[in-house]
Short mmCIF file of C-alpha atoms in Angstrom, two decimals:
data_model
loop_
_atom_site.label_atom_id
_atom_site.label_comp_id
_atom_site.label_asym_id
_atom_site.label_seq_id
_atom_site.Cartn_x
_atom_site.Cartn_y
_atom_site.Cartn_z
CA UNK A 1 -6.74 18.87 -4.15
CA UNK A 2 -7.54 16.80 -7.15
CA UNK A 3 -4.94 13.99 -5.93
CA UNK A 4 -6.73 13.84 -2.88
CA UNK A 5 -10.15 13.97 -4.04
CA UNK A 6 -9.45 11.35 -6.66
CA UNK A 7 -7.64 8.64 -4.12
CA UNK A 8 -10.73 9.60 -1.49
CA UNK A 9 -13.40 8.62 -4.16
CA UNK A 10 -11.35 5.60 -5.01
CA UNK A 11 -11.08 4.42 -1.07
CA UNK A 12 -14.73 5.13 -0.50
CA UNK A 13 -15.48 3.19 -3.80
CA UNK A 14 -13.23 0.13 -2.63
CA UNK A 15 -14.81 0.31 0.93
CA UNK A 16 -18.41 0.15 -0.25
CA UNK A 17 -17.57 -2.42 -2.62
CA UNK A 18 -16.31 -4.34 0.10
CA UNK A 19 -19.17 -4.04 2.40
CA UNK A 20 -21.66 -5.15 -0.54
CA UNK A 21 -19.49 -7.68 -2.22
CA UNK A 22 -22.19 -10.34 -1.46
CA UNK A 23 -24.58 -8.06 -3.30
CA UNK A 24 -21.85 -7.59 -6.40
CA UNK A 25 -20.90 -11.06 -6.25
CA UNK A 26 -17.21 -9.97 -6.18
CA UNK A 27 -14.84 -11.96 -3.49
CA UNK A 28 -14.69 -9.42 -0.95
CA UNK A 29 -11.01 -9.51 -0.40
CA UNK A 30 -10.49 -8.58 -3.93
CA UNK A 31 -11.28 -4.95 -3.42
CA UNK A 32 -8.66 -4.17 -0.59
CA UNK A 33 -6.22 -5.62 -3.26
CA UNK A 34 -7.46 -3.70 -6.24
CA UNK A 35 -7.31 -0.44 -4.08
CA UNK A 36 -3.73 -1.03 -3.44
CA UNK A 37 -2.46 -2.14 -6.84
CA UNK A 38 -4.26 1.28 -8.08
CA UNK A 39 -2.45 3.35 -5.39
CA UNK A 40 0.93 1.51 -6.35
CA UNK A 41 0.24 1.94 -9.83
CA UNK A 42 -0.79 6.07 -9.22
CA UNK A 43 2.67 6.58 -7.56
CA UNK A 44 4.40 4.93 -10.17
CA UNK A 45 2.45 6.59 -13.08
CA UNK A 46 4.86 7.95 -15.83
CA UNK A 47 2.00 9.84 -17.22
CA UNK A 48 2.43 13.99 -16.76
CA UNK A 49 -0.78 14.38 -14.50
CA UNK A 50 -1.77 14.50 -10.91
CA UNK A 51 1.66 16.12 -9.78
CA UNK A 52 3.83 14.15 -11.97
CA UNK A 53 7.09 15.97 -10.76
CA UNK A 54 6.07 15.44 -6.77
CA UNK A 55 5.26 11.82 -7.28
CA UNK A 56 8.86 11.15 -8.80
CA UNK A 57 10.44 13.32 -6.46
CA UNK A 58 8.98 11.03 -3.75
CA UNK A 59 10.25 8.08 -5.49
CA UNK A 60 13.51 9.39 -6.06
CA UNK A 61 13.97 10.41 -2.16
CA UNK A 62 12.57 6.93 -1.05
CA UNK A 63 15.57 5.38 -3.18
CA UNK A 64 17.70 7.40 -1.70
CA UNK A 65 16.72 6.43 1.85
CA UNK A 66 16.94 2.96 0.83
CA UNK A 67 20.37 3.16 -0.79
CA UNK A 68 21.53 5.73 1.83
CA UNK A 69 24.80 4.17 2.64
CA UNK A 70 25.75 5.12 -1.01
CA UNK A 71 24.37 8.46 -1.33
CA UNK A 72 24.73 12.00 0.14
CA UNK A 73 21.54 12.12 2.53
CA UNK A 74 20.00 15.48 2.66
CA UNK A 75 17.36 16.70 5.08
CA UNK A 76 14.68 15.37 2.67
CA UNK A 77 15.77 12.00 2.99
CA UNK A 78 16.40 12.22 6.62
CA UNK A 79 13.11 13.41 7.22
CA UNK A 80 11.47 10.92 5.20
CA UNK A 81 13.49 8.28 6.65
CA UNK A 82 12.33 9.55 10.32
CA UNK A 83 8.51 9.53 8.88
CA UNK A 84 9.34 5.68 8.10
CA UNK A 85 10.31 4.99 11.48
CA UNK A 86 7.12 6.28 12.70
CA UNK A 87 5.12 4.25 10.16
CA UNK A 88 6.17 0.85 11.44
CA UNK A 89 2.41 -0.28 11.98
CA UNK A 90 1.51 0.57 8.59
CA UNK A 91 4.58 -1.50 7.03
CA UNK A 92 3.73 -4.45 9.37
CA UNK A 93 -0.04 -4.31 7.76
CA UNK A 94 1.68 -4.24 4.35
CA UNK A 95 3.59 -7.36 5.32
CA UNK A 96 0.29 -9.00 7.03
CA UNK A 97 -1.31 -8.06 3.35
CA UNK A 98 1.18 -9.51 1.30
CA UNK A 99 0.94 -12.55 3.40
CA UNK A 100 -2.50 -12.95 3.32
CA UNK A 101 -2.66 -12.60 -0.53
CA UNK A 102 0.04 -15.01 -1.46
CA UNK A 103 -0.95 -17.89 1.05
CA UNK A 104 -4.78 -17.44 1.18
CA UNK A 105 -6.35 -19.80 -1.47
CA UNK A 106 -9.84 -18.57 -1.12
CA UNK A 107 -10.70 -15.12 -1.29
CA UNK A 108 -14.25 -15.81 -0.30
CA UNK A 109 -13.49 -16.15 3.30
CA UNK A 110 -10.75 -16.17 6.04
CA UNK A 111 -8.78 -19.51 6.34
CA UNK A 112 -7.63 -19.26 10.38
CA UNK A 113 -4.30 -21.08 9.65
CA UNK A 114 -3.35 -18.58 7.20
CA UNK A 115 -4.27 -15.95 9.84
CA UNK A 116 -1.93 -17.60 12.21
CA UNK A 117 1.11 -18.28 9.58
CA UNK A 118 0.99 -14.49 8.64
CA UNK A 119 0.52 -13.21 12.11
CA UNK A 120 3.62 -15.45 13.54
CA UNK A 121 6.20 -14.40 10.43
CA UNK A 122 6.76 -10.92 11.93
CA UNK A 123 10.07 -10.22 13.15
CA UNK A 124 10.52 -7.02 15.12
#
């Protein structure tokens, strides 16, 4: 429960910082990037707090899903790979986010050319 509460508070603070970015004098697109980096760092955090064993078990299962031809596939691997198939829209959003942050030079506004380039590079 404490993990969900902590990440929920981080998400809420990030949303409020995005909405009030002009008042805070912070580029608006820095907040979603900071939240994503925080969540990734939390997942790979080696410190034994906030369910350390569960996080590293998940990383191990993710690795076995990626390297499935070289490992025995168990139920957890199959189940997580099936969940990944259901999360295609989320992976496309991550692709768009990476494309946006790598190709957009100004974090204060949205460049139409960047939006077209990022949306056009998706291969389904």
